[in-house]
PDB file of C-alpha atoms in Angstrom:
ATOM      1  CA  PHE A 141       6.765 -50.449  38.576  1.00 91.00           C
ATOM      2  CA  SER A 142       9.890 -48.296  38.328  1.00 89.00           C
ATOM      3  CA  GLU A 143       9.280 -47.066  41.877  1.00 91.00           C
ATOM      4  CA  GLN A 144      10.243 -50.563  43.080  1.00 92.00           C
ATOM      5  CA  GLY A 145      13.629 -50.680  41.341  1.00 94.00           C
ATOM      6  CA  THR A 146      15.445 -50.499  38.029  1.00 95.00           C
ATOM      7  CA  VAL A 147      13.242 -51.856  35.252  1.00 96.00           C
ATOM      8  CA  LEU A 148      15.454 -53.573  32.674  1.00 96.00           C
ATOM      9  CA  ASP A 149      12.610 -54.652  30.387  1.00 96.00           C
ATOM     10  CA  ALA A 150       8.821 -54.489  30.285  1.00 96.00           C
ATOM     11  CA  LYS A 151       6.497 -56.271  27.859  1.00 96.00           C
ATOM     12  CA  VAL A 152       2.729 -56.091  27.490  1.00 95.00           C
ATOM     13  CA  ILE A 153       1.256 -59.154  25.790  1.00 95.00           C
ATOM     14  CA  TYR A 154      -1.139 -58.450  22.910  1.00 97.00           C
ATOM     15  CA  ASP A 155      -3.658 -60.611  21.083  1.00 96.00           C
ATOM     16  CA  ARG A 156      -2.303 -61.403  17.611  1.00 95.00           C
ATOM     17  CA  GLU A 157      -5.640 -61.071  15.855  1.00 95.00           C
ATOM     18  CA  SER A 158      -7.221 -58.039  17.522  1.00 97.00           C
ATOM     19  CA  GLY A 159      -4.054 -56.210  18.589  1.00 95.00           C
ATOM     20  CA  ARG A 160      -5.621 -55.570  22.004  1.00 96.00           C
ATOM     21  CA  SER A 161      -3.810 -56.139  25.273  1.00 93.00           C
ATOM     22  CA  ARG A 162      -4.445 -59.554  26.789  1.00 95.00           C
ATOM     23  CA  GLY A 163      -4.377 -57.971  30.250  1.00 91.00           C
ATOM     24  CA  PHE A 164      -0.954 -59.097  31.430  1.00 93.00           C
ATOM     25  CA  GLY A 165       2.715 -58.433  30.914  1.00 94.00           C
ATOM     26  CA  PHE A 166       6.195 -59.056  32.226  1.00 95.00           C
ATOM     27  CA  VAL A 167       8.670 -56.775  33.996  1.00 95.00           C
ATOM     28  CA  THR A 168      12.366 -57.590  34.421  1.00 95.00           C
ATOM     29  CA  TYR A 169      14.227 -56.013  37.349  1.00 95.00           C
ATOM     30  CA  GLY A 170      17.952 -55.754  38.008  1.00 94.00           C
ATOM     31  CA  SER A 171      17.990 -57.724  41.263  1.00 96.00           C
ATOM     32  CA  ALA A 172      16.049 -60.218  43.335  1.00 94.00           C
ATOM     33  CA  GLU A 173      15.546 -57.547  46.008  1.00 96.00           C
ATOM     34  CA  GLU A 174      13.784 -55.315  43.483  1.00 96.00           C
ATOM     35  CA  VAL A 175      11.599 -58.236  42.401  1.00 96.00           C
ATOM     36  CA  ASN A 176      10.605 -58.888  46.006  1.00 96.00           C
ATOM     37  CA  ASN A 177       9.862 -55.171  46.539  1.00 95.00           C
ATOM     38  CA  ALA A 178       7.559 -55.162  43.515  1.00 96.00           C
ATOM     39  CA  ILE A 179       5.736 -58.281  44.671  1.00 96.00           C
ATOM     40  CA  SER A 180       5.223 -57.088  48.239  1.00 97.00           C
ATOM     41  CA  ASN A 181       4.260 -53.516  47.298  1.00 96.00           C
ATOM     42  CA  LEU A 182       2.231 -54.021  44.117  1.00 96.00           C
ATOM     43  CA  ASP A 183       0.443 -57.377  44.397  1.00 96.00           C
ATOM     44  CA  GLY A 184      -3.260 -56.688  44.876  1.00 96.00           C
ATOM     45  CA  VAL A 185      -3.002 -52.961  44.109  1.00 96.00           C
ATOM     46  CA  ASP A 186      -5.777 -51.302  42.072  1.00 96.00           C
ATOM     47  CA  LEU A 187      -4.520 -50.110  38.669  1.00 90.00           C
ATOM     48  CA  ASP A 188      -7.032 -48.274  36.475  1.00 90.00           C
ATOM     49  CA  GLY A 189      -9.945 -49.987  38.201  1.00 93.00           C
ATOM     50  CA  ARG A 190      -8.446 -53.481  38.086  1.00 92.00           C
ATOM     51  CA  GLN A 191      -6.713 -55.337  40.876  1.00 95.00           C
ATOM     52  CA  ILE A 192      -3.305 -56.481  39.644  1.00 94.00           C
ATOM     53  CA  ARG A 193      -1.498 -59.672  40.541  1.00 95.00           C
ATOM     54  CA  VAL A 194       2.291 -59.504  40.775  1.00 96.00           C
ATOM     55  CA  THR A 195       4.214 -62.777  40.992  1.00 94.00           C
ATOM     56  CA  VAL A 196       7.450 -64.307  39.789  1.00 94.00           C
ATOM     57  CA  ALA A 197       6.953 -65.673  36.278  1.00 90.00           C
ATOM     58  CA  GLU A 198       7.530 -69.364  35.837  1.00 86.00           C
ATOM     59  CA  SER A 199       8.857 -70.614  32.527  1.00 82.00           C
ATOM     60  CA  LYS A 200       6.728 -73.045  30.589  1.00 80.00           C
ATOM     61  CA  PRO A 201       8.216 -76.466  29.971  1.00 81.00           C
ATOM     62  CA  ARG A 202       9.441 -76.675  26.389  1.00 80.00           C
ATOM     63  CA  ARG A 203       7.624 -79.008  24.067  1.00 79.00           C
ATOM     64  CA  GLN A 204       9.581 -81.971  22.866  1.00 77.00           C
ATOM     65  CA  PHE A 205       8.820 -83.430  19.485  1.00 74.00           C
TER      66      PHE A 205
END
């Protein structure tokens, strides 16, 4: 991912109970251009035998109580 631009943050999401990776994560880049580079160059690429999907993350709507 760092080949596409400056990675400001990267998080792998883990299962709370087992501690195993849930198979996805989030990468934060320094600019929109770097985000677009990552999407166009990495979406659909094979990584360790698995095809990865790279998209812009959408925030979940917050629950209102």
